[in-house]
Amino acid sequence: MVIPFHDVNPARRTPWVTRLLIAANVVVFLLTPAVTAVGLGTVAVADLCQAEAFFYQYGAVPAELVTNAQLPRVPTGEAVGGACLLGPPAYEKTPVWSVLSAMFLHAGWLHLLGNLLFLYVFGNNVEDRFGHVGFLAFYLGAGYVASYGFALGFPDTVTPMVGASGAVSGVLGAYLALYPHARVWSLVPVCLFLPLRLPAWLVLGSWFVLQYLYSIGYGATDGTVAYLAHVVGFVFGFLVALPWRRPRPRPHLGPPPPRSWGWGGG
């Protein structure tokens, strides 16, 4: 897939909400056990178990979302003999609120930076069209729709979902609906990565097709990624943004040439 890094689509207002979301995701990641669990070199089993327990407590577990009840047994954060212990949860968890907290959690640096890159490139223009408050409500709404969409598709899944990808997918869908002909500088894997300026409909359309194919099990290599959440979030964002579309201005052809009333020569 191509990697977008800049769009030629200036915004009229400062994207304060987009910047705040990016900063919040970075700060939360630095404060979570995931930083230790994905550190360089050998990682202790105890650190991995603590991170796993943290994600079960604050991540969105599809089985919990569907039933609106906590799992009876979850990782406790303790490690014995190289394995993480399971036991009754020592906390009260409201599944619907776990979707909100899960949107600001990430499992590693690559997970975090990938989501924030797409939010940085495409979020400012969507915020420009929706307004600051409207964009924040839209972003959070897309995250909820994506999470519950995945939970309904895989109601027996007990692996927690974390990450902003569902909400960011909604932003991508909205951008495609609002600015399909905007130009996006992207790195295209041709031998090496070649920078090309491509239309948004090609960059985001190809991204969506890949996510859809992965969601139905075609070509996916990572079974831990909730591709269906990406698809649901993208479609939600696209449909919500459709009423906000503006017609493309017709090219100005100038005044018509003066009409000649004389006889034409041979």
CSV table of C-alpha atoms in Angstrom, one decimal:
chain,number,residue,atom,x,y,z
A,1,MET,CA,0.0,0.0,0.0
A,2,VAL,CA,1.1,3.6,-0.5
A,3,ILE,CA,2.1,5.7,2.5
A,4,PRO,CA,0.7,9.3,2.5
A,5,PHE,CA,2.7,12.0,4.1
A,6,HIS,CA,1.3,15.3,2.9
A,7,ASP,CA,-1.8,16.6,1.0
A,8,VAL,CA,-2.0,19.6,-1.2
A,9,ASN,CA,-5.2,20.9,0.4
A,10,PRO,CA,-4.7,23.9,2.7
A,11,ALA,CA,-7.2,24.4,5.5
A,12,ARG,CA,-8.8,27.7,6.5
A,13,ARG,CA,-8.6,27.2,10.3
A,14,THR,CA,-6.0,25.8,12.7
A,15,PRO,CA,-6.7,22.1,13.4
A,16,TRP,CA,-6.6,22.4,17.2
A,17,VAL,CA,-8.6,19.2,17.8
A,18,THR,CA,-6.5,17.1,15.4
A,19,ARG,CA,-3.3,18.3,17.2
A,20,LEU,CA,-4.9,17.7,20.6
A,21,LEU,CA,-5.8,14.1,19.6
A,22,ILE,CA,-2.3,13.5,18.3
A,23,ALA,CA,-0.7,14.8,21.5
A,24,ALA,CA,-3.2,12.9,23.8
A,25,ASN,CA,-2.4,9.6,22.0
A,26,VAL,CA,1.4,10.1,22.4
A,27,VAL,CA,1.1,11.1,26.1
A,28,VAL,CA,-1.2,8.2,27.0
A,29,PHE,CA,1.1,5.7,25.2
A,30,LEU,CA,4.1,7.0,27.2
A,31,LEU,CA,2.2,6.5,30.4
A,32,THR,CA,1.0,2.9,29.7
A,33,PRO,CA,2.8,-0.4,30.4
A,34,ALA,CA,3.0,-0.9,26.6
A,35,VAL,CA,6.2,1.3,26.5
A,36,THR,CA,8.0,-1.2,28.7
A,37,ALA,CA,6.5,-4.2,27.0
A,38,VAL,CA,7.7,-3.1,23.5
A,39,GLY,CA,11.2,-1.9,24.7
A,40,LEU,CA,14.3,-2.7,22.8
A,41,GLY,CA,16.1,-5.9,23.6
A,42,THR,CA,14.8,-8.7,25.9
A,43,VAL,CA,11.4,-7.9,27.6
A,44,ALA,CA,10.6,-9.6,30.9
A,45,VAL,CA,7.6,-11.8,31.0
A,46,ALA,CA,6.3,-9.9,34.0
A,47,ASP,CA,6.2,-6.7,31.9
A,48,LEU,CA,4.3,-8.5,29.2
A,49,CYS,CA,1.8,-9.8,31.7
A,50,GLN,CA,1.3,-6.4,33.2
A,51,ALA,CA,0.7,-4.9,29.7
A,52,GLU,CA,-1.8,-7.7,28.9
A,53,ALA,CA,-3.7,-7.1,32.1
A,54,PHE,CA,-3.8,-3.4,31.4
A,55,PHE,CA,-5.2,-3.8,27.9
A,56,TYR,CA,-7.9,-6.2,29.2
A,57,GLN,CA,-8.9,-3.6,31.8
A,58,TYR,CA,-9.0,-0.6,29.5
A,59,GLY,CA,-9.3,-2.1,26.1
A,60,ALA,CA,-12.5,-2.9,24.3
A,61,VAL,CA,-13.2,-6.6,24.4
A,62,PRO,CA,-15.8,-7.6,21.7
A,63,ALA,CA,-17.4,-10.3,23.8
A,64,GLU,CA,-17.9,-7.7,26.6
A,65,LEU,CA,-19.3,-5.1,24.2
A,66,VAL,CA,-21.9,-7.6,22.9
A,67,THR,CA,-23.0,-8.8,26.3
A,68,ASN,CA,-22.4,-5.6,28.2
A,69,ALA,CA,-20.7,-7.7,30.9
A,70,GLN,CA,-17.1,-8.3,32.1
A,71,LEU,CA,-15.3,-11.5,31.2
A,72,PRO,CA,-15.3,-13.9,34.2
A,73,ARG,CA,-11.6,-14.6,33.9
A,74,VAL,CA,-8.9,-12.1,32.7
A,75,PRO,CA,-5.1,-11.8,32.9
A,76,THR,CA,-4.2,-10.7,36.4
A,77,GLY,CA,-0.8,-9.1,35.5
A,78,GLU,CA,1.1,-11.8,37.4
A,79,ALA,CA,3.6,-14.2,35.8
A,80,VAL,CA,4.4,-17.7,37.0
A,81,GLY,CA,6.6,-20.1,35.2
A,82,GLY,CA,6.8,-17.9,32.1
A,83,ALA,CA,3.0,-17.7,31.7
A,84,CYS,CA,0.5,-15.0,32.6
A,85,LEU,CA,-2.0,-16.0,35.3
A,86,LEU,CA,-5.8,-15.7,34.8
A,87,GLY,CA,-8.3,-15.0,37.4
A,88,PRO,CA,-11.5,-13.0,38.2
A,89,PRO,CA,-11.2,-9.3,37.4
A,90,ALA,CA,-10.2,-7.2,40.4
A,91,TYR,CA,-11.9,-4.1,39.0
A,92,GLU,CA,-15.3,-2.9,37.9
A,93,LYS,CA,-15.5,-2.3,34.1
A,94,THR,CA,-18.3,-0.7,32.1
A,95,PRO,CA,-17.8,-2.1,28.6
A,96,VAL,CA,-19.3,0.9,26.8
A,97,TRP,CA,-16.8,3.2,28.3
A,98,SER,CA,-13.9,0.9,27.4
A,99,VAL,CA,-14.4,1.9,23.8
A,100,LEU,CA,-13.4,5.5,24.7
A,101,SER,CA,-10.3,4.5,26.6
A,102,ALA,CA,-9.3,2.0,24.0
A,103,MET,CA,-9.2,4.7,21.3
A,104,PHE,CA,-6.2,6.3,23.1
A,105,LEU,CA,-4.2,3.1,23.7
A,106,HIS,CA,-1.7,1.5,21.4
A,107,ALA,CA,0.2,-1.8,21.5
A,108,GLY,CA,3.5,-0.4,20.2
A,109,TRP,CA,5.3,2.5,18.5
A,110,LEU,CA,4.6,1.3,14.9
A,111,HIS,CA,0.9,1.0,15.8
A,112,LEU,CA,0.8,4.5,17.3
A,113,LEU,CA,2.8,6.3,14.6
A,114,GLY,CA,0.9,4.6,11.8
A,115,ASN,CA,-2.4,5.9,13.1
A,116,LEU,CA,-1.1,9.3,13.9
A,117,LEU,CA,0.4,9.8,10.5
A,118,PHE,CA,-2.9,9.2,8.8
A,119,LEU,CA,-4.7,11.5,11.3
A,120,TYR,CA,-2.1,14.2,10.8
A,121,VAL,CA,-2.3,14.1,7.0
A,122,PHE,CA,-6.1,14.0,6.6
A,123,GLY,CA,-7.6,15.2,9.9
A,124,ASN,CA,-7.0,18.9,9.5
A,125,ASN,CA,-9.2,19.2,6.4
A,126,VAL,CA,-12.0,17.2,7.8
A,127,GLU,CA,-11.9,19.3,11.0
A,128,ASP,CA,-11.9,22.4,8.8
A,129,ARG,CA,-15.2,21.3,7.2
A,130,PHE,CA,-16.9,19.9,10.4
A,131,GLY,CA,-15.6,22.6,12.8
A,132,HIS,CA,-13.7,21.8,16.0
A,133,VAL,CA,-16.6,20.5,18.2
A,134,GLY,CA,-18.3,18.7,15.3
A,135,PHE,CA,-15.0,17.0,14.3
A,136,LEU,CA,-14.4,15.8,17.9
A,137,ALA,CA,-17.9,14.4,18.1
A,138,PHE,CA,-17.5,12.8,14.6
A,139,TYR,CA,-14.1,11.3,15.6
A,140,LEU,CA,-15.3,9.7,18.8
A,141,GLY,CA,-18.5,8.5,17.1
A,142,ALA,CA,-16.5,6.8,14.3
A,143,GLY,CA,-14.5,5.0,17.0
A,144,TYR,CA,-17.6,3.7,18.7
A,145,VAL,CA,-19.3,2.6,15.5
A,146,ALA,CA,-16.1,0.8,14.3
A,147,SER,CA,-15.6,-1.0,17.6
A,148,TYR,CA,-19.2,-2.1,17.9
A,149,GLY,CA,-19.3,-3.1,14.2
A,150,PHE,CA,-16.3,-5.4,14.8
A,151,ALA,CA,-17.9,-6.8,18.0
A,152,LEU,CA,-21.1,-7.6,16.2
A,153,GLY,CA,-19.1,-9.3,13.4
A,154,PHE,CA,-16.9,-11.3,15.9
A,155,PRO,CA,-19.0,-11.5,19.1
A,156,ASP,CA,-17.0,-14.4,20.6
A,157,THR,CA,-13.6,-12.6,20.4
A,158,VAL,CA,-12.0,-12.1,23.8
A,159,THR,CA,-8.9,-10.3,22.7
A,160,PRO,CA,-9.1,-6.6,23.6
A,161,MET,CA,-9.1,-4.0,20.8
A,162,VAL,CA,-6.9,-1.0,21.3
A,163,GLY,CA,-5.9,1.9,19.0
A,164,ALA,CA,-7.3,4.9,17.2
A,165,SER,CA,-7.6,3.1,13.9
A,166,GLY,CA,-11.4,2.8,13.9
A,167,ALA,CA,-11.8,6.5,14.5
A,168,VAL,CA,-9.0,7.4,12.0
A,169,SER,CA,-10.6,5.2,9.4
A,170,GLY,CA,-13.7,7.3,9.8
A,171,VAL,CA,-11.6,10.4,9.1
A,172,LEU,CA,-10.3,8.8,6.0
A,173,GLY,CA,-13.8,7.9,4.8
A,174,ALA,CA,-14.9,11.5,5.4
A,175,TYR,CA,-11.9,12.9,3.5
A,176,LEU,CA,-12.6,10.7,0.5
A,177,ALA,CA,-16.2,12.0,0.4
A,178,LEU,CA,-15.2,15.6,0.9
A,179,TYR,CA,-12.0,15.9,-1.2
A,180,PRO,CA,-11.8,13.0,-3.6
A,181,HIS,CA,-9.7,15.0,-6.1
A,182,ALA,CA,-7.2,16.6,-3.6
A,183,ARG,CA,-3.6,15.6,-4.4
A,184,VAL,CA,-1.8,13.6,-1.8
A,185,TRP,CA,2.0,13.1,-1.7
A,186,SER,CA,2.6,9.5,-1.0
A,187,LEU,CA,5.4,7.0,-0.9
A,188,VAL,CA,4.8,4.3,-3.4
A,189,PRO,CA,6.6,0.9,-3.1
A,190,VAL,CA,8.2,0.8,-6.6
A,191,CYS,CA,11.5,-1.0,-6.0
A,192,LEU,CA,12.2,1.5,-3.3
A,193,PHE,CA,9.7,4.0,-2.0
A,194,LEU,CA,9.0,6.6,-4.7
A,195,PRO,CA,7.3,9.9,-3.8
A,196,LEU,CA,4.3,10.6,-6.1
A,197,ARG,CA,1.5,13.1,-6.0
A,198,LEU,CA,-1.7,11.0,-6.3
A,199,PRO,CA,-5.4,11.9,-6.2
A,200,ALA,CA,-7.1,11.2,-2.8
A,201,TRP,CA,-9.6,8.8,-4.4
A,202,LEU,CA,-6.7,6.6,-5.5
A,203,VAL,CA,-4.8,6.7,-2.2
A,204,LEU,CA,-7.8,6.2,0.1
A,205,GLY,CA,-9.7,4.0,-2.3
A,206,SER,CA,-6.9,1.5,-2.6
A,207,TRP,CA,-6.4,1.6,1.2
A,208,PHE,CA,-10.1,0.8,1.7
A,209,VAL,CA,-10.0,-2.1,-0.8
A,210,LEU,CA,-7.0,-3.6,1.0
A,211,GLN,CA,-8.8,-3.3,4.4
A,212,TYR,CA,-11.9,-5.0,3.0
A,213,LEU,CA,-9.9,-7.8,1.4
A,214,TYR,CA,-8.1,-8.4,4.7
A,215,SER,CA,-11.3,-8.3,6.6
A,216,ILE,CA,-12.7,-11.2,4.6
A,217,GLY,CA,-9.5,-13.2,5.1
A,218,TYR,CA,-7.9,-12.5,1.7
A,219,GLY,CA,-4.1,-11.7,1.9
A,220,ALA,CA,-4.1,-10.8,5.6
A,221,THR,CA,-0.9,-11.8,7.4
A,222,ASP,CA,-1.6,-10.4,10.9
A,223,GLY,CA,-4.5,-12.0,12.6
A,224,THR,CA,-4.4,-9.5,15.5
A,225,VAL,CA,-5.6,-6.5,13.4
A,226,ALA,CA,-9.3,-5.7,13.5
A,227,TYR,CA,-9.6,-5.0,9.8
A,228,LEU,CA,-13.4,-5.1,10.0
A,229,ALA,CA,-13.3,-2.1,12.4
A,230,HIS,CA,-11.4,-0.2,9.7
A,231,VAL,CA,-14.0,-1.0,7.1
A,232,VAL,CA,-16.9,-0.1,9.3
A,233,GLY,CA,-15.3,3.1,10.4
A,234,PHE,CA,-14.4,4.1,6.9
A,235,VAL,CA,-17.9,3.5,5.6
A,236,PHE,CA,-19.4,5.4,8.5
A,237,GLY,CA,-17.2,8.4,7.9
A,238,PHE,CA,-17.9,8.4,4.2
A,239,LEU,CA,-21.7,8.4,4.7
A,240,VAL,CA,-21.7,11.0,7.4
A,241,ALA,CA,-19.6,13.4,5.3
A,242,LEU,CA,-21.7,13.1,2.1
A,243,PRO,CA,-24.1,15.9,3.1
A,244,TRP,CA,-21.2,18.1,3.7
A,245,ARG,CA,-19.8,17.8,0.2
A,246,ARG,CA,-19.5,20.9,-2.0
A,247,PRO,CA,-19.9,20.8,-5.7
A,248,ARG,CA,-16.7,21.2,-7.7
A,249,PRO,CA,-16.4,24.7,-9.2
A,250,ARG,CA,-16.7,24.7,-12.9
A,251,PRO,CA,-13.7,26.1,-14.8
A,252,HIS,CA,-14.0,29.8,-15.8
A,253,LEU,CA,-13.9,30.0,-19.5
A,254,GLY,CA,-14.1,33.8,-19.7
A,255,PRO,CA,-16.5,35.9,-21.8
A,256,PRO,CA,-17.7,34.5,-25.1
A,257,PRO,CA,-15.9,35.8,-28.2
A,258,PRO,CA,-17.6,38.7,-30.0
A,259,ARG,CA,-20.0,37.6,-32.7
A,260,SER,CA,-19.1,38.6,-36.2
A,261,TRP,CA,-22.0,39.8,-38.4
A,262,GLY,CA,-19.9,40.1,-41.6
A,263,TRP,CA,-19.9,37.8,-44.6
A,264,GLY,CA,-17.3,35.1,-44.4
A,265,GLY,CA,-14.5,35.2,-46.9
A,266,GLY,CA,-13.5,32.2,-49.1
